[in-house]
Amino acid sequence: MRFLYPLAFFLALTSAVSAQYKTKLAAHAFVGIHPNLETYFFVEKLAVEHINNYVFNIKGTDYSHQPIVHFAFQHFQPYQNDPIVIRVAEILRQLRDTYHDNGPIMDYLINQQEFPAKGPRFSAANKELEKDSAKRRMTALMPELRDSLRSFYRKADVGGFLQKNHHFYQGAIREVAKNIHPSAFPAIEKWYGKTFPQYELYISPAMPITPGDDSYRGYGAQISFPGGKIPSMVVSSSKMLTPLANLNQYQEYGFDNRDVTQFVAYHEIIHSFVNPVLEKYADELKADSDLYIQEWKEKMAPYGISDWYICVTEHLVRLGEIRIALAMGNAQEADRLRKLHVEEQYFVLLPLLEKEIVVYEADRVKYLSFENYLPRLVSYFRSLTPEQVSAQFLKYNTP
């Protein structure tokens, strides 16, 4: 019963999103665009002309491989020296020099009502106090940034630009939606024994990504509502497109990438089931950092697995991916994931973890949820020795 009020409250607010900019993936999951995020990236591109760079948005870079980035910059360039843009540039300069990332901006904007509306989505949302004084000063700038972006939305008729190019946005949404199976989210919930009121996947064709193979960005936004958190992802385009004369000519949109789509829709959403419940064991697991042997750590470095706790977390998320594929009756996908994660990405403990997790899967009466079973998995990790880990590593990494 405790989810009924938050869910109804949530759906009432999200129903205002224009149907042409979102597509249902499952009963309580959708993919769409967020006008606040598109507006932000339109303005960020103009602001970078004044502050030189922000994340992957770099002054002077050719973004013709991303049609919306390229043509939107041309469209809104008359506003480059507008007072709104000048002020936003100064705010972004301060935020960049503190955060070195625009993730906190996306977090803030996605928790606001969609432009041109004003105010937070959830007035009673749980708010975490920022302890760092410098970041606290930056947080104070967020409402001004939001108001400036909202003013730009109205002044530059961003809504008109989105409407004029709705065919491109719809095409991009279709490319993502076709690579997500409708049964995936119910299967994830069943396997973990937990539900969330909604899953939100936003694509942002306006998010700049520097050209190059396998170049894309996915960001796990934090959406707070009165009952907790809503899993969400924001993802850029991931395919480099050949430049055409105008947006109307495009028949592909930069998002038809099965591997990237399933990674952000499944892998990153699974983090929402794993990370919060694993955090209570963080100190215990970090105490076993000697298990992260040096030769293995060096192999994992390109994947950002910098310490043992992150290594454990990423193992558990990938374990979920494989076992959920099996639960959905897709043994071929499970085998593909095993090959990818174990043989190519060096998550060498996965074969051992699969043997452990069958106990959970065989007795869901005793273990109602993954959280109930997690102490046993943590104990298993803690029972390992560096010698065992080394042997497992060599098993998959012998020349």
Tab-separated table of N, CA and C in Angstrom, residues 38-63 66 69 73 92 96 102 206-211 217:
chain	number	residue	atom	x	y	z
A	38	GLU	N	17.284	19.705	-23.048
A	38	GLU	CA	17.593	20.206	-24.387
A	38	GLU	C	17.889	21.708	-24.337
A	39	THR	N	17.093	22.446	-23.582
A	39	THR	CA	17.330	23.886	-23.452
A	39	THR	C	18.697	24.148	-22.855
A	40	TYR	N	19.029	23.387	-21.816
A	40	TYR	CA	20.336	23.577	-21.187
A	40	TYR	C	21.460	23.379	-22.188
A	41	PHE	N	21.415	22.298	-22.956
A	41	PHE	CA	22.521	22.025	-23.878
A	41	PHE	C	22.556	23.018	-25.042
A	42	PHE	N	21.380	23.533	-25.454
A	42	PHE	CA	21.396	24.599	-26.454
A	42	PHE	C	22.161	25.813	-25.925
A	43	VAL	N	21.858	26.179	-24.679
A	43	VAL	CA	22.489	27.365	-24.090
A	43	VAL	C	23.941	27.083	-23.733
A	44	GLU	N	24.252	25.884	-23.246
A	44	GLU	CA	25.633	25.545	-22.931
A	44	GLU	C	26.520	25.711	-24.160
A	45	LYS	N	25.995	25.297	-25.324
A	45	LYS	CA	26.774	25.424	-26.565
A	45	LYS	C	27.089	26.887	-26.857
A	46	LEU	N	26.134	27.771	-26.602
A	46	LEU	CA	26.376	29.206	-26.798
A	46	LEU	C	27.332	29.740	-25.736
A	47	ALA	N	27.156	29.278	-24.500
A	47	ALA	CA	27.995	29.760	-23.394
A	47	ALA	C	29.448	29.368	-23.571
A	48	VAL	N	29.689	28.192	-24.174
A	48	VAL	CA	31.053	27.721	-24.386
A	48	VAL	C	31.836	28.679	-25.290
A	49	GLU	N	31.134	29.426	-26.134
A	49	GLU	CA	31.812	30.440	-26.944
A	49	GLU	C	32.447	31.509	-26.064
A	50	HIS	N	31.985	31.609	-24.817
A	50	HIS	CA	32.517	32.604	-23.875
A	50	HIS	C	33.473	31.988	-22.852
A	51	ILE	N	33.298	30.687	-22.543
A	51	ILE	CA	34.127	30.070	-21.493
A	51	ILE	C	34.988	28.920	-22.027
A	52	ASN	N	34.952	28.688	-23.325
A	52	ASN	CA	35.842	27.754	-24.043
A	52	ASN	C	35.470	26.276	-23.966
A	53	ASN	N	35.006	25.770	-22.827
A	53	ASN	CA	34.698	24.348	-22.761
A	53	ASN	C	33.845	24.029	-21.543
A	54	TYR	N	33.140	22.922	-21.641
A	54	TYR	CA	32.433	22.336	-20.502
A	54	TYR	C	32.193	20.867	-20.832
A	55	VAL	N	32.847	19.963	-20.116
A	55	VAL	CA	32.793	18.522	-20.342
A	55	VAL	C	33.182	18.242	-21.802
A	56	PHE	N	32.272	17.684	-22.615
A	56	PHE	CA	32.602	17.354	-24.013
A	56	PHE	C	32.202	18.468	-24.976
A	57	ASN	N	31.778	19.582	-24.449
A	57	ASN	CA	31.389	20.728	-25.258
A	57	ASN	C	32.599	21.654	-25.354
A	58	ILE	N	33.254	21.665	-26.511
A	58	ILE	CA	34.533	22.359	-26.657
A	58	ILE	C	34.446	23.367	-27.798
A	59	LYS	N	34.765	24.602	-27.494
A	59	LYS	CA	34.698	25.667	-28.494
A	59	LYS	C	35.549	25.309	-29.708
A	60	GLY	N	34.966	25.507	-30.897
A	60	GLY	CA	35.696	25.271	-32.129
A	60	GLY	C	35.619	23.864	-32.660
A	61	THR	N	35.031	22.923	-31.892
A	61	THR	CA	34.920	21.534	-32.341
A	61	THR	C	33.778	21.398	-33.347
A	62	ASP	N	33.999	20.591	-34.366
A	62	ASP	CA	32.982	20.326	-35.375
A	62	ASP	C	32.032	19.243	-34.852
A	63	TYR	N	30.761	19.613	-34.634
A	63	TYR	CA	29.764	18.666	-34.126
A	63	TYR	C	28.764	18.264	-35.211
A	66	GLN	N	26.615	15.220	-35.002
A	66	GLN	CA	25.412	15.262	-34.162
A	66	GLN	C	24.491	16.353	-34.718
A	69	VAL	N	22.884	19.068	-32.355
A	69	VAL	CA	23.902	19.969	-31.809
A	69	VAL	C	24.328	20.973	-32.877
A	73	PHE	N	22.860	24.948	-32.880
A	73	PHE	CA	23.844	26.015	-32.674
A	73	PHE	C	23.682	27.086	-33.743
A	92	LEU	N	27.947	28.976	-15.411
A	92	LEU	CA	28.557	27.713	-15.804
A	92	LEU	C	30.056	27.701	-15.530
A	96	ARG	N	31.519	24.803	-13.396
A	96	ARG	CA	32.559	23.958	-14.001
A	96	ARG	C	33.803	23.897	-13.122
A	102	ASN	N	28.852	18.518	-15.652
A	102	ASN	CA	27.517	19.124	-15.665
A	102	ASN	C	26.453	18.166	-15.150
A	206	ALA	N	20.784	16.914	-28.068
A	206	ALA	CA	21.506	18.181	-27.957
A	206	ALA	C	22.759	18.073	-27.099
A	207	MET	N	23.010	16.909	-26.475
A	207	MET	CA	24.190	16.763	-25.619
A	207	MET	C	25.433	16.549	-26.484
A	208	PRO	N	26.394	17.478	-26.464
A	208	PRO	CA	27.570	17.349	-27.335
A	208	PRO	C	28.492	16.210	-26.917
A	209	ILE	N	28.924	15.455	-27.908
A	209	ILE	CA	29.908	14.393	-27.736
A	209	ILE	C	30.963	14.575	-28.821
A	210	THR	N	32.216	14.581	-28.428
A	210	THR	CA	33.275	14.750	-29.412
A	210	THR	C	33.287	13.566	-30.374
A	211	PRO	N	33.649	13.787	-31.631
A	211	PRO	CA	33.603	12.720	-32.626
A	211	PRO	C	34.587	11.599	-32.317
A	217	ARG	N	27.756	9.398	-24.065
A	217	ARG	CA	27.719	9.632	-22.628
A	217	ARG	C	26.376	9.200	-22.063
